[in-house]
Amino acid sequence: MRTESYHIDGMACAACSAAVERVTRKMDGVLSSDVNLTTNKMVISYDENKVTPAMIMDKVSKAGFKASVIDETADKKKQEEEELERQEEQLHLVKRRVITAIVFAVPLLYISMGHMLPTPLPLPGFMNPETNPVNFALAQLILTVVVLICGRKFYVVGLRALSKGNPNMDSLVAIGTGSAFFYSLYLTLTMKQNPMNVHHLYYESAAVVVTLVMLGKYMESRSKGKTSEAIRKLMELAPDTAILFENGVEREVETSQVLPGQHILIKPGSRIPLDGVVVKGSSSVDESMLTGESIPVEKQEGDALIGGSMNYNGAMELKVTHVGNDTTLSKIVKMIEDAQGKKAPISKLADKVAGVFVPAVMGIALVAALLWWIAGGKDMAFVLTIFVSVLVIACPCALGLATPTAIMVGTGVGASHGILIKSGEALEISHKVDAVVLDKTGTITEGKPQVTDIISSGQWSEEELLFIAASCEQMSEHPLGEAIVEAGKEKGLDLFRPEEFQSLTGMGILAQAQGRKIGIGNFRMMNHLNITAEGKMADAAAAMADEGKTPMFVTADGKLEGLICVADTIKEGSAEAVEKMKSLGIQVYMLTGDNQKTAEYIGKQAHIDHVIAEVLPEDKANVVSRLRAEGKTVMMVGDGINDAPALVQADVGTAVGSGSDIALESGDIVLMRADLRDVYRAVKLSKATIRNIKQNLFWAFFYNSLGIPVAAGLLYLLGGPLLSPMLGGFAMSLSSVCVVSNALRLKTIHLD
């Protein structure tokens, strides 16, 4: 199977995107095809043995549209810049046409409607409708033709789509305004024989409807452009040039020319061009645009840097590890683009309706017009008003924009907070989550041991105890020993090297330091040295073990001098995150391989509802399956490395990672900050986005359900007014703008 992205030209509304999906999905060998009206992009998966890109483009072309393959290997930043430039040129062209149409539509309205006001507006004598009806009609005809030329896209695209059997919004506008124009043209040509025709002209309806729809489409296009700002802002993070450092010589080159393994210089106040590892220097780096973490991160030799982040005060030499589309920034951009291209299940209803909507509206308009003509006995002018009003008010644009605009804005907001949502489906399902399963190590806890307690037997102070232990453990490679060394360095202790060092596997270390024989280790080490912990020290060691901590005994010349306890500590914010999840009605589970007593202690600290201990890594997926079998919608949260089976098994898999390749590839949602509070933020964002989509869909359905009967003359039948086609065109344009504007409101959401 192969998955490709295509740019689709010529789409005007949801009926267009539905038509492209319909014709491509019918192709033998096509597994799936999703078209995003907002981005004009189609993502299609197909069997290469049965389908070729040429066949796909031909099929789309026969449906009345144009498809072109998007090169996924090309420079995305350059592609986006070219697309933005193309959009701006197109928007500028549309703006000029709209202004021209307005300039000619205003005097047209003055001529056609001014004399009908309670206080008639003056007209030149040669244009008086009573004395010079032909001139009056010709003036309107000339002005209308100019407006229709400005809006010729509706007729070119609409009639072509109609001829291909895929009528769209442009088809409705073309048929409606075209009918009004040609009816008025017929009356103009026969006006000398029947001067009373002057009172039944519909030029202003055709011209003003086209003008209002053009204005609405222009405003809609401007608003739609704002929905993809998140991707553009991310792309702008990566600088176009880098300072290459070779053989002691610096030279500025284009970022695209840098290869993995080469060294580049990062100067203070500059952005980091590519992913890499610091080989020289140190600095503070702002990664907030990528991870959402507002506090600068200290970087030194051996630390990884993410391309696009901002260097602050220090200079660094960077060894490049990833370039082009392999960089973290490129992968994030690709992930967001894919998410915006994949439809949420909630959009399927709108797609189904849009596919049959335009033909249905044409049928309704025709039936309503015939009923008023035959059963109602109305004249052609009245019948034409009904026909045109139904066609122009029932545009399905709002229906097609309701879901993709909200998903685009929602995924963009998530990305700005370091929450990467891979698909519309993940975004939708997240709002229904009622059970969150958390892996303990690296998710609730830091994932690496830290010194938690230092207890002296009395002879040495706590600082002296740590000083001796950290100095001796410098020679050790054991994680617990490294935790003690790290604690000493954090205290600013000037550590020394022991004269002798011996590591005893499974027990601890022995060292000769400052003329003393030092032993550091566990209970087995104490037995090996024939030393017994008694009284206060024995009680403290037992209490610490009950809390899930590992007590390390420190001895000197055969005497117990104290305890240093090491444990995998709970992350700051884990307990707060769990409480926030509970506030959304979510039950929180913790999975761990620890013994029950240790697990319960950690669970109590983190305020977990259900603790499931002594679980092997391969059994985590079974726990998730069991919860799903109980009817729960489960989100599994893990570090994306050893939790892959459980992440896949869950309704929503959420990988907690700091931009690592594995984290980016695991799960349906990636939390760049490794902050558990982002699980709450992701669910809250999902709820807000789905609520926004439902509001948009309600507005679109309600608008059409209400607008079509009114346009068909329901209020007139009940003694009310008849809807003007101009008012219908305005209302139709306004509905699309309202839907997009409502989606843009998501940008103001507070996720904390």
PDB file of N, CA and C in Angstrom, residues 13-23 25-26 65 161 165-169 343 347-362 394-397 399-400 701:
ATOM      1  N   CYS A  13     -16.742  24.110  -2.366  1.00  0.00           N
ATOM      2  CA  CYS A  13     -17.566  23.847  -1.184  1.00  0.00           C
ATOM      3  C   CYS A  13     -17.480  22.369  -0.811  1.00  0.00           C
ATOM      4  N   ALA A  14     -18.266  21.991   0.187  1.00  0.00           N
ATOM      5  CA  ALA A  14     -18.253  20.610   0.665  1.00  0.00           C
ATOM      6  C   ALA A  14     -18.702  19.618  -0.403  1.00  0.00           C
ATOM      7  N   ALA A  15     -19.566  20.068  -1.311  1.00  0.00           N
ATOM      8  CA  ALA A  15     -20.012  19.173  -2.385  1.00  0.00           C
ATOM      9  C   ALA A  15     -18.838  18.806  -3.288  1.00  0.00           C
ATOM     10  N   CYS A  16     -17.901  19.752  -3.453  1.00  0.00           N
ATOM     11  CA  CYS A  16     -16.714  19.488  -4.285  1.00  0.00           C
ATOM     12  C   CYS A  16     -15.829  18.440  -3.627  1.00  0.00           C
ATOM     13  N   SER A  17     -15.512  18.652  -2.342  1.00  0.00           N
ATOM     14  CA  SER A  17     -14.640  17.694  -1.646  1.00  0.00           C
ATOM     15  C   SER A  17     -15.301  16.324  -1.578  1.00  0.00           C
ATOM     16  N   ALA A  18     -16.627  16.312  -1.407  1.00  0.00           N
ATOM     17  CA  ALA A  18     -17.351  15.043  -1.369  1.00  0.00           C
ATOM     18  C   ALA A  18     -17.290  14.347  -2.732  1.00  0.00           C
ATOM     19  N   ALA A  19     -17.332  15.139  -3.808  1.00  0.00           N
ATOM     20  CA  ALA A  19     -17.268  14.560  -5.163  1.00  0.00           C
ATOM     21  C   ALA A  19     -15.897  13.944  -5.422  1.00  0.00           C
ATOM     22  N   VAL A  20     -14.832  14.633  -5.016  1.00  0.00           N
ATOM     23  CA  VAL A  20     -13.478  14.107  -5.205  1.00  0.00           C
ATOM     24  C   VAL A  20     -13.304  12.812  -4.410  1.00  0.00           C
ATOM     25  N   GLU A  21     -13.787  12.811  -3.178  1.00  0.00           N
ATOM     26  CA  GLU A  21     -13.710  11.594  -2.351  1.00  0.00           C
ATOM     27  C   GLU A  21     -14.502  10.461  -2.998  1.00  0.00           C
ATOM     28  N   ARG A  22     -15.679  10.788  -3.501  1.00  0.00           N
ATOM     29  CA  ARG A  22     -16.557   9.758  -4.058  1.00  0.00           C
ATOM     30  C   ARG A  22     -15.923   9.079  -5.269  1.00  0.00           C
ATOM     31  N   VAL A  23     -15.381   9.873  -6.193  1.00  0.00           N
ATOM     32  CA  VAL A  23     -14.839   9.276  -7.419  1.00  0.00           C
ATOM     33  C   VAL A  23     -13.540   8.514  -7.161  1.00  0.00           C
ATOM     34  N   ARG A  25     -12.652   7.073  -4.189  1.00  0.00           N
ATOM     35  CA  ARG A  25     -12.922   5.895  -3.356  1.00  0.00           C
ATOM     36  C   ARG A  25     -13.511   4.742  -4.170  1.00  0.00           C
ATOM     37  N   LYS A  26     -14.144   5.079  -5.300  1.00  0.00           N
ATOM     38  CA  LYS A  26     -14.737   4.033  -6.135  1.00  0.00           C
ATOM     39  C   LYS A  26     -13.683   3.277  -6.951  1.00  0.00           C
ATOM     40  N   PHE A  65     -12.081  18.625 -11.555  1.00  0.00           N
ATOM     41  CA  PHE A  65     -11.079  19.285 -10.714  1.00  0.00           C
ATOM     42  C   PHE A  65      -9.681  18.921 -11.214  1.00  0.00           C
ATOM     43  N   ALA A 161     -18.602  21.828 -13.325  1.00  0.00           N
ATOM     44  CA  ALA A 161     -18.918  20.806 -12.324  1.00  0.00           C
ATOM     45  C   ALA A 161     -20.280  20.185 -12.604  1.00  0.00           C
ATOM     46  N   GLY A 165     -21.468  16.148 -13.679  1.00  0.00           N
ATOM     47  CA  GLY A 165     -22.361  15.411 -12.784  1.00  0.00           C
ATOM     48  C   GLY A 165     -22.040  15.589 -11.314  1.00  0.00           C
ATOM     49  N   ASN A 166     -21.236  16.638 -10.982  1.00  0.00           N
ATOM     50  CA  ASN A 166     -20.884  16.918  -9.587  1.00  0.00           C
ATOM     51  C   ASN A 166     -21.199  18.376  -9.247  1.00  0.00           C
ATOM     52  N   PRO A 167     -22.483  18.762  -9.282  1.00  0.00           N
ATOM     53  CA  PRO A 167     -22.832  20.166  -9.016  1.00  0.00           C
ATOM     54  C   PRO A 167     -22.370  20.610  -7.629  1.00  0.00           C
ATOM     55  N   ASN A 168     -21.927  21.883  -7.546  1.00  0.00           N
ATOM     56  CA  ASN A 168     -21.427  22.408  -6.277  1.00  0.00           C
ATOM     57  C   ASN A 168     -22.039  23.767  -5.983  1.00  0.00           C
ATOM     58  N   MET A 169     -21.442  24.472  -5.012  1.00  0.00           N
ATOM     59  CA  MET A 169     -21.957  25.786  -4.649  1.00  0.00           C
ATOM     60  C   MET A 169     -21.934  26.734  -5.839  1.00  0.00           C
ATOM     61  N   LYS A 343      -9.613  12.969   8.645  1.00  0.00           N
ATOM     62  CA  LYS A 343     -10.914  13.424   9.126  1.00  0.00           C
ATOM     63  C   LYS A 343     -11.310  12.773  10.441  1.00  0.00           C
ATOM     64  N   SER A 347     -17.073  14.130  11.171  1.00  0.00           N
ATOM     65  CA  SER A 347     -17.217  14.810   9.881  1.00  0.00           C
ATOM     66  C   SER A 347     -17.926  13.948   8.843  1.00  0.00           C
ATOM     67  N   LYS A 348     -18.067  12.651   9.120  1.00  0.00           N
ATOM     68  CA  LYS A 348     -18.653  11.751   8.131  1.00  0.00           C
ATOM     69  C   LYS A 348     -20.109  12.106   7.829  1.00  0.00           C
ATOM     70  N   LEU A 349     -20.836  12.540   8.856  1.00  0.00           N
ATOM     71  CA  LEU A 349     -22.232  12.932   8.656  1.00  0.00           C
ATOM     72  C   LEU A 349     -22.307  14.114   7.701  1.00  0.00           C
ATOM     73  N   ALA A 350     -21.459  15.112   7.944  1.00  0.00           N
ATOM     74  CA  ALA A 350     -21.445  16.294   7.082  1.00  0.00           C
ATOM     75  C   ALA A 350     -21.063  15.918   5.655  1.00  0.00           C
ATOM     76  N   ASP A 351     -20.094  15.007   5.508  1.00  0.00           N
ATOM     77  CA  ASP A 351     -19.657  14.576   4.176  1.00  0.00           C
ATOM     78  C   ASP A 351     -20.792  13.899   3.412  1.00  0.00           C
ATOM     79  N   LYS A 352     -21.528  13.024   4.106  1.00  0.00           N
ATOM     80  CA  LYS A 352     -22.638  12.312   3.466  1.00  0.00           C
ATOM     81  C   LYS A 352     -23.721  13.290   3.012  1.00  0.00           C
ATOM     82  N   VAL A 353     -24.024  14.259   3.887  1.00  0.00           N
ATOM     83  CA  VAL A 353     -25.054  15.244   3.540  1.00  0.00           C
ATOM     84  C   VAL A 353     -24.599  16.095   2.361  1.00  0.00           C
ATOM     85  N   ALA A 354     -23.323  16.535   2.415  1.00  0.00           N
ATOM     86  CA  ALA A 354     -22.807  17.421   1.364  1.00  0.00           C
ATOM     87  C   ALA A 354     -22.833  16.749  -0.004  1.00  0.00           C
ATOM     88  N   GLY A 355     -22.622  15.438  -0.030  1.00  0.00           N
ATOM     89  CA  GLY A 355     -22.579  14.710  -1.289  1.00  0.00           C
ATOM     90  C   GLY A 355     -23.887  14.737  -2.053  1.00  0.00           C
ATOM     91  N   VAL A 356     -25.009  14.846  -1.344  1.00  0.00           N
ATOM     92  CA  VAL A 356     -26.317  14.843  -2.018  1.00  0.00           C
ATOM     93  C   VAL A 356     -27.027  16.186  -1.867  1.00  0.00           C
ATOM     94  N   PHE A 357     -26.371  17.121  -1.179  1.00  0.00           N
ATOM     95  CA  PHE A 357     -27.039  18.363  -0.814  1.00  0.00           C
ATOM     96  C   PHE A 357     -27.369  19.231  -2.029  1.00  0.00           C
ATOM     97  N   VAL A 358     -26.368  19.469  -2.888  1.00  0.00           N
ATOM     98  CA  VAL A 358     -26.576  20.388  -4.014  1.00  0.00           C
ATOM     99  C   VAL A 358     -27.653  19.869  -4.979  1.00  0.00           C
ATOM    100  N   PRO A 359     -27.607  18.594  -5.395  1.00  0.00           N
ATOM    101  CA  PRO A 359     -28.706  18.097  -6.252  1.00  0.00           C
ATOM    102  C   PRO A 359     -30.070  18.219  -5.569  1.00  0.00           C
ATOM    103  N   ALA A 360     -30.094  17.966  -4.260  1.00  0.00           N
ATOM    104  CA  ALA A 360     -31.363  18.069  -3.523  1.00  0.00           C
ATOM    105  C   ALA A 360     -31.875  19.503  -3.531  1.00  0.00           C
ATOM    106  N   VAL A 361     -30.971  20.469  -3.340  1.00  0.00           N
ATOM    107  CA  VAL A 361     -31.362  21.886  -3.336  1.00  0.00           C
ATOM    108  C   VAL A 361     -31.902  22.292  -4.705  1.00  0.00           C
ATOM    109  N   MET A 362     -31.258  21.814  -5.757  1.00  0.00           N
ATOM    110  CA  MET A 362     -31.747  22.122  -7.110  1.00  0.00           C
ATOM    111  C   MET A 362     -33.165  21.581  -7.298  1.00  0.00           C
ATOM    112  N   ALA A 394     -28.845  28.245  -0.013  1.00  0.00           N
ATOM    113  CA  ALA A 394     -28.592  26.878   0.468  1.00  0.00           C
ATOM    114  C   ALA A 394     -27.168  26.397   0.235  1.00  0.00           C
ATOM    115  N   CYS A 395     -26.227  27.317   0.106  1.00  0.00           N
ATOM    116  CA  CYS A 395     -24.840  26.916  -0.130  1.00  0.00           C
ATOM    117  C   CYS A 395     -24.315  26.044   1.004  1.00  0.00           C
ATOM    118  N   PRO A 396     -23.697  24.901   0.678  1.00  0.00           N
ATOM    119  CA  PRO A 396     -23.210  23.987   1.720  1.00  0.00           C
ATOM    120  C   PRO A 396     -21.796  24.309   2.217  1.00  0.00           C
ATOM    121  N   CYS A 397     -21.303  25.527   1.950  1.00  0.00           N
ATOM    122  CA  CYS A 397     -19.941  25.884   2.374  1.00  0.00           C
ATOM    123  C   CYS A 397     -19.772  25.722   3.879  1.00  0.00           C
ATOM    124  N   LEU A 399     -21.253  23.907   5.895  1.00  0.00           N
ATOM    125  CA  LEU A 399     -21.265  22.485   6.249  1.00  0.00           C
ATOM    126  C   LEU A 399     -19.884  21.861   6.046  1.00  0.00           C
ATOM    127  N   GLY A 400     -19.246  22.220   4.938  1.00  0.00           N
ATOM    128  CA  GLY A 400     -17.942  21.641   4.633  1.00  0.00           C
ATOM    129  C   GLY A 400     -16.816  22.210   5.466  1.00  0.00           C
ATOM    130  N   PHE A 701     -26.408  23.193   9.789  1.00  0.00           N
ATOM    131  CA  PHE A 701     -27.666  22.464   9.556  1.00  0.00           C
ATOM    132  C   PHE A 701     -28.884  23.342   9.868  1.00  0.00           C
TER     133      PHE A 701
END
